[in-house]
Tab-separated table of C-alpha atoms and ligand atoms in Angstrom:
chain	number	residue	atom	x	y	z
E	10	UNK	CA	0.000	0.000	0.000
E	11	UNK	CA	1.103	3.382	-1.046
E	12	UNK	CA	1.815	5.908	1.907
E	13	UNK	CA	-0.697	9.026	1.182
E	14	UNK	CA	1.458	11.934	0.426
E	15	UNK	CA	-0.369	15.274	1.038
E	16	UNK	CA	-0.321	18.316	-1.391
E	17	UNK	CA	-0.467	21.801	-0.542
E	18	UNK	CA	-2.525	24.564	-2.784
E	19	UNK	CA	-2.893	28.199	-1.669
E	20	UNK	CA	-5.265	30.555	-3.327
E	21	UNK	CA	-3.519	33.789	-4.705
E	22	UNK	CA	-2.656	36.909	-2.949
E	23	UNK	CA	-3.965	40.319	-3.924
E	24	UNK	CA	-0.816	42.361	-2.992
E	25	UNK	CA	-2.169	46.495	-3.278
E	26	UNK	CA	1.148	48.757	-2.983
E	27	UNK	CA	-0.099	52.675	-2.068
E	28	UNK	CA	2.202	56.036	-2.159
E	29	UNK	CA	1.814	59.168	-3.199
E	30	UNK	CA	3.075	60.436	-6.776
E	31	UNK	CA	7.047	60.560	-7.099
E	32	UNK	CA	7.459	58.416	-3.808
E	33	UNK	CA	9.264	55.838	-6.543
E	34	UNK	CA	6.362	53.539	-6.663
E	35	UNK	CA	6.397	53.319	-10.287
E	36	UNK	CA	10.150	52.748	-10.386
E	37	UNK	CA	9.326	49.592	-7.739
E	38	UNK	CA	6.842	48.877	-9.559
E	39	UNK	CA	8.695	48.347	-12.816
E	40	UNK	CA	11.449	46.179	-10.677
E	41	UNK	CA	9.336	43.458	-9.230
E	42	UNK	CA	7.753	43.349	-12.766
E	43	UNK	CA	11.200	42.243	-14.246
E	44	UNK	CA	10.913	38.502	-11.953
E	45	UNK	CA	7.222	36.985	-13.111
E	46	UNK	CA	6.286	36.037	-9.726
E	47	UNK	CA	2.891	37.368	-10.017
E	48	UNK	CA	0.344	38.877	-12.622
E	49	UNK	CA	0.330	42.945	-13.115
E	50	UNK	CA	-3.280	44.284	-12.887
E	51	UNK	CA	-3.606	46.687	-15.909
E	52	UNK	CA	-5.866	49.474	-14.632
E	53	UNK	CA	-8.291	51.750	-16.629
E	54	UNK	CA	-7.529	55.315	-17.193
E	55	UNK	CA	-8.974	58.483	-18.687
E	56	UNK	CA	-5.889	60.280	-18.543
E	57	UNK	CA	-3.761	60.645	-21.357
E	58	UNK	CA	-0.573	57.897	-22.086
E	59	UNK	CA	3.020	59.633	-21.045
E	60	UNK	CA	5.622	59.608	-23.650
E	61	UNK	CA	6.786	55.931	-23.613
E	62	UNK	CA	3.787	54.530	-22.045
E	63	UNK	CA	1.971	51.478	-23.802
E	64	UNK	CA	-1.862	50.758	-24.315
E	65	UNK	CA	-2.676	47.604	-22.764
E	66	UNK	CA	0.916	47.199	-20.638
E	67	UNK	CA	0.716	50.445	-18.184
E	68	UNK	CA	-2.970	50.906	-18.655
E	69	UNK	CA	-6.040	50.393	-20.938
E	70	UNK	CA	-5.848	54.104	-22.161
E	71	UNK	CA	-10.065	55.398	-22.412
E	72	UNK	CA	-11.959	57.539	-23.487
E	73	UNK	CA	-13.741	59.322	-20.420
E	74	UNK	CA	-17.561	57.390	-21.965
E	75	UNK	CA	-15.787	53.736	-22.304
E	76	UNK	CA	-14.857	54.360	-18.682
E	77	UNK	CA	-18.492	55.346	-17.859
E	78	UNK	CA	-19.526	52.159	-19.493
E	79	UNK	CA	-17.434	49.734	-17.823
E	80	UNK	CA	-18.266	51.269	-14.843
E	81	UNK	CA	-21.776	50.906	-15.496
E	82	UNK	CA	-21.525	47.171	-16.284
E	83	UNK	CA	-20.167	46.491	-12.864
E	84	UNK	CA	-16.685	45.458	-14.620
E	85	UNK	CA	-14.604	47.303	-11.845
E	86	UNK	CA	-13.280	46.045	-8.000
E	87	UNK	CA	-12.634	49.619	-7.367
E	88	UNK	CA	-12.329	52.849	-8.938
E	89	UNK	CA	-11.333	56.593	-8.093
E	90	UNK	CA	-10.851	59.636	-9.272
E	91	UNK	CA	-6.852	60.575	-8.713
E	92	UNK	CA	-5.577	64.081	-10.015
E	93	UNK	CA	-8.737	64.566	-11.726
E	94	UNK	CA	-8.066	61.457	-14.185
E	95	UNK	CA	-10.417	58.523	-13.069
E	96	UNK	CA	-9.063	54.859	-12.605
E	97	UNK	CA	-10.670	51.442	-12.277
E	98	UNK	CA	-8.689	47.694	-11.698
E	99	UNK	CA	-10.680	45.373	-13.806
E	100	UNK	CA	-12.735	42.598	-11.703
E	101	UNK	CA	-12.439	39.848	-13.945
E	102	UNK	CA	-8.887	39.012	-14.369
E	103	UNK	CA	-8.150	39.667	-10.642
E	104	UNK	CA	-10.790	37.227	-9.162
E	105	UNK	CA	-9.317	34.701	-12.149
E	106	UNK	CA	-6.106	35.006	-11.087
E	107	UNK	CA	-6.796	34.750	-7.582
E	108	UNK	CA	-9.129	31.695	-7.697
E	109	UNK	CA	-6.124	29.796	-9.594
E	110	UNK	CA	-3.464	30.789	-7.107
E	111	UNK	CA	-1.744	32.830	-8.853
E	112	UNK	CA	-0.878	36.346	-7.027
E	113	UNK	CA	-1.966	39.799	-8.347
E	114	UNK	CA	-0.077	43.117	-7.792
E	115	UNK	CA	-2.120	46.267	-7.903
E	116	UNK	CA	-0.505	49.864	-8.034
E	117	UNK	CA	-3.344	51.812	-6.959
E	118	UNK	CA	-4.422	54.892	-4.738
E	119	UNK	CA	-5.318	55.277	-0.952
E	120	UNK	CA	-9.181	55.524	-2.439
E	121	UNK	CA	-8.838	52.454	-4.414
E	122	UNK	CA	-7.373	50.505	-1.296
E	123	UNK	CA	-9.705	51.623	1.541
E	124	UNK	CA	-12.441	50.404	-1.395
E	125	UNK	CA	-11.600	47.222	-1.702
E	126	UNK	CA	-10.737	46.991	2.203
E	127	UNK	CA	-14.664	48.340	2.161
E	128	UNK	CA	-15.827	45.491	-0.724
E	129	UNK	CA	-17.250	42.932	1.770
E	130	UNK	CA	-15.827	40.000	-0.893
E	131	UNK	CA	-14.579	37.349	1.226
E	132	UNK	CA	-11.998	35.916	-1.346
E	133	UNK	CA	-11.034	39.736	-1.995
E	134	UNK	CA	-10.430	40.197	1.718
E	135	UNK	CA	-8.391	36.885	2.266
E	136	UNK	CA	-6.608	37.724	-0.119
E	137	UNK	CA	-5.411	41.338	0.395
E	138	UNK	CA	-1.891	42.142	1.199
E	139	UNK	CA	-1.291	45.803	1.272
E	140	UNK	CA	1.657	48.094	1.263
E	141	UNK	CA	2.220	51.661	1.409
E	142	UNK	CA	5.312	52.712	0.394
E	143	UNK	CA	6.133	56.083	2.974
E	144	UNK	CA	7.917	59.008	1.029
E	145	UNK	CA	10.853	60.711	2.008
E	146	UNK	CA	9.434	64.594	2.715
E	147	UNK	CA	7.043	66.493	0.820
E	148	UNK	CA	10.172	68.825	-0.574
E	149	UNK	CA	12.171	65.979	-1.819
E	150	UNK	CA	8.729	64.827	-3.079
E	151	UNK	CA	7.815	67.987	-4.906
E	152	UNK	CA	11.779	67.649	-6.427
E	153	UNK	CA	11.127	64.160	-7.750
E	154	UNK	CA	8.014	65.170	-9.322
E	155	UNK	CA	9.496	68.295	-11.195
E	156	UNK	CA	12.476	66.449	-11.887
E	157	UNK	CA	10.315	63.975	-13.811
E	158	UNK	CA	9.085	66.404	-15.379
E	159	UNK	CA	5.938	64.645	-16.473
E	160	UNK	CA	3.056	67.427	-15.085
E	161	UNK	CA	2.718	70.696	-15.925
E	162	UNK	CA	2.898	73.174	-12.916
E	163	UNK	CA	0.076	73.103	-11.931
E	164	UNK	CA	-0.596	69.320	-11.917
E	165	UNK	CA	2.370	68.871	-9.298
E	166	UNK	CA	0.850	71.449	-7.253
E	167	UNK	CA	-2.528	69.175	-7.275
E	168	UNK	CA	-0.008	65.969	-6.571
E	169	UNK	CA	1.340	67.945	-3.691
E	170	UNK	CA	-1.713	68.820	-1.829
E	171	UNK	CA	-3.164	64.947	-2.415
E	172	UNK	CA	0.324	63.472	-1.303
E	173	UNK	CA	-0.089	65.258	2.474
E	174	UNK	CA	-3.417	63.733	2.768
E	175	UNK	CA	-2.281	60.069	1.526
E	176	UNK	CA	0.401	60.191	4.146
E	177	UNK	CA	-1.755	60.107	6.493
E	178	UNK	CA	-3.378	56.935	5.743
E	179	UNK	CA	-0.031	54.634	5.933
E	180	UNK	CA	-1.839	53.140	9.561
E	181	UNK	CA	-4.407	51.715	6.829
E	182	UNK	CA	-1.954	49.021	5.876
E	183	UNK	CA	-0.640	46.179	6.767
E	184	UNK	CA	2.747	46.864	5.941
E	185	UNK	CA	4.420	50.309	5.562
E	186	UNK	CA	7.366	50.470	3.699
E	187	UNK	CA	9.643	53.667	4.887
E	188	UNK	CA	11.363	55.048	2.095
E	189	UNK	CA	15.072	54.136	0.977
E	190	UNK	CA	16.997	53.294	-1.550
E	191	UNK	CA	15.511	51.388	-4.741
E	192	UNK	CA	17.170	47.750	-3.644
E	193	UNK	CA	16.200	48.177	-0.208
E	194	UNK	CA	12.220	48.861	-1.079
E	195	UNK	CA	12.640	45.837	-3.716
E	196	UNK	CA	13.641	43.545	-0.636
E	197	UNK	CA	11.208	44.988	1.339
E	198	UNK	CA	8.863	44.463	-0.681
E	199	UNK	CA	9.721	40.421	-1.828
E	200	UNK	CA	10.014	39.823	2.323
E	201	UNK	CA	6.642	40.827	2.864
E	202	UNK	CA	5.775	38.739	-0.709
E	203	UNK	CA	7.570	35.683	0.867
E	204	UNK	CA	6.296	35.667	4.345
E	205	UNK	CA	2.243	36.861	2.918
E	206	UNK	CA	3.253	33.169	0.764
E	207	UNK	CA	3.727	31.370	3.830
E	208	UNK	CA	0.950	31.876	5.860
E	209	UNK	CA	-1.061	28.522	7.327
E	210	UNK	CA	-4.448	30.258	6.342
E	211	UNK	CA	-3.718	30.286	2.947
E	212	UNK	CA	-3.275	27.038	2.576
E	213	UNK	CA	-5.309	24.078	1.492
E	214	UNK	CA	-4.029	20.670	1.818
E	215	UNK	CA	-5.548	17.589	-0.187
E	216	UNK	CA	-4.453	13.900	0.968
E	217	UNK	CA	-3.721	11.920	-2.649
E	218	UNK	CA	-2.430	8.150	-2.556
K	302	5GP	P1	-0.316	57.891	-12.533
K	302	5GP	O1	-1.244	58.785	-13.286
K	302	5GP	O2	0.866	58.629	-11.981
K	302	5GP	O3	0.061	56.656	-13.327
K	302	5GP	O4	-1.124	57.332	-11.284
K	302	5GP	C1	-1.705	58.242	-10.398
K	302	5GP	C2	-2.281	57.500	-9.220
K	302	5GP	O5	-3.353	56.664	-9.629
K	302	5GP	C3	-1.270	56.597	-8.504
K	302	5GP	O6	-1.384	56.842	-7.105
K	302	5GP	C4	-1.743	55.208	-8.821
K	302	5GP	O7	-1.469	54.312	-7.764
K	302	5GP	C5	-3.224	55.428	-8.962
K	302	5GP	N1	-3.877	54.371	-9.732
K	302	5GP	C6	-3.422	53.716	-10.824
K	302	5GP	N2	-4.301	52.785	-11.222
K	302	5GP	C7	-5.328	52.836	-10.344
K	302	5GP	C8	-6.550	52.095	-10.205
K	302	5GP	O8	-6.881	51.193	-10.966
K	302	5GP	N3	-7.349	52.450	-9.171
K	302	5GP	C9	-7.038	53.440	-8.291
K	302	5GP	N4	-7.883	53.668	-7.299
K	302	5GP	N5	-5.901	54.147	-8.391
K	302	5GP	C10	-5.057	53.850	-9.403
């Protein structure tokens, strides 16, 4: 007789990473992107595609009424309205994703979060790892963000007044990431990836012979 050997699943992890603009999100971002260790969840935008940026990688560039429709159909986890541009994470391919195990990383807004903390889904909520990702001042932030050189003027000066309200909401999270240098946030960021993979609730465990 065989011994029964016993095999471990987990269901996938909805890891939400939070900061305000020029914090070096994007650039983190970008980094655990290069090792595909989990899906990127393409949001929906209505604002326009920065030099560089492609349709369908960074975001599903729409118009303002395809936004309005999807929205309407009930196609979005969460939405917002950030810098005056609205954004929406697509339901579908998350809750796919997540149902086969495989992790999903969302780069979304302190709105967007305290939605889906707010959604009342109970695979959304088992799932949820979040991270905010703490900024070094507002002056080094308003550098960064002229530096990029991205938004006009006035646009920073809207980034700077939302980025000293979304400080405040780091106590939100689950994990807050202080600020430092680009390799340090990426290991930061893959310890909490690591130990969120480890966790007994996660897991299922099937007996096979
Ligand atoms: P950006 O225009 O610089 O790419 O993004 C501006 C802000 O919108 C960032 O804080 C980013 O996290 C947030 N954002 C991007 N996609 C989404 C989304 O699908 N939902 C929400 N709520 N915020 C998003």
């Amino acid at each position: 007789m065989s011994n029964p050997s016993l095999q471990f699943r987990r269901t996938g992890i909805l890891f939400v990473i939070s900061a305000p603009s020029g914090a070096g999100k994007t650039t983190l971002c970008t980094a655990l992107r290069q090792k595909p260790d989990f899906v990127w969840s393409v949001s929906c935008t209505t604002r326009a595609p920065r030099p560089g940026e492609v349709d369908g990688e960074d975001y599903h560039f729409l118009h303002p009424q395809d936004f309005e429709a999807s929205l309407a159909k009930g196609e979005f986890l969460e939405h917002a309205e950030v810098h005056g541009n609205h954004y929406g994470t697509l339901k579908g391919p998350v809750l796919e994703n997540l149902r086969n195990g495989i992790d999903v990383l969302l780069d979304i807004d302190t709105h967007g979060a305290a939605n889906i903390r707010a959604c009342g889904d109970p695979l959304i909520l088992r799932a949820l790892a979040d991270v905010f990702l703490l900024p070094p001042d507002l002056e080094e932030l308003r550098r960064r963000l002229l530096r990029r050189g991205t938004e006009t003027e006035e646009q920073v000066e809207i980034r700077m007044s939302n980025a000293a309200k979304e400080m405040e909401c780091w106590r939100d999270y689950r994990y807050t990431i202080i600020n430092g240098s680009m390799e340090e946030n990426i290991e930061k960021f893959r310890a909490v990836m690591r130990a969120e993979r480890y966790l007994s609730h996660r897991m299922t465990v099937e007996t096979s012979r």
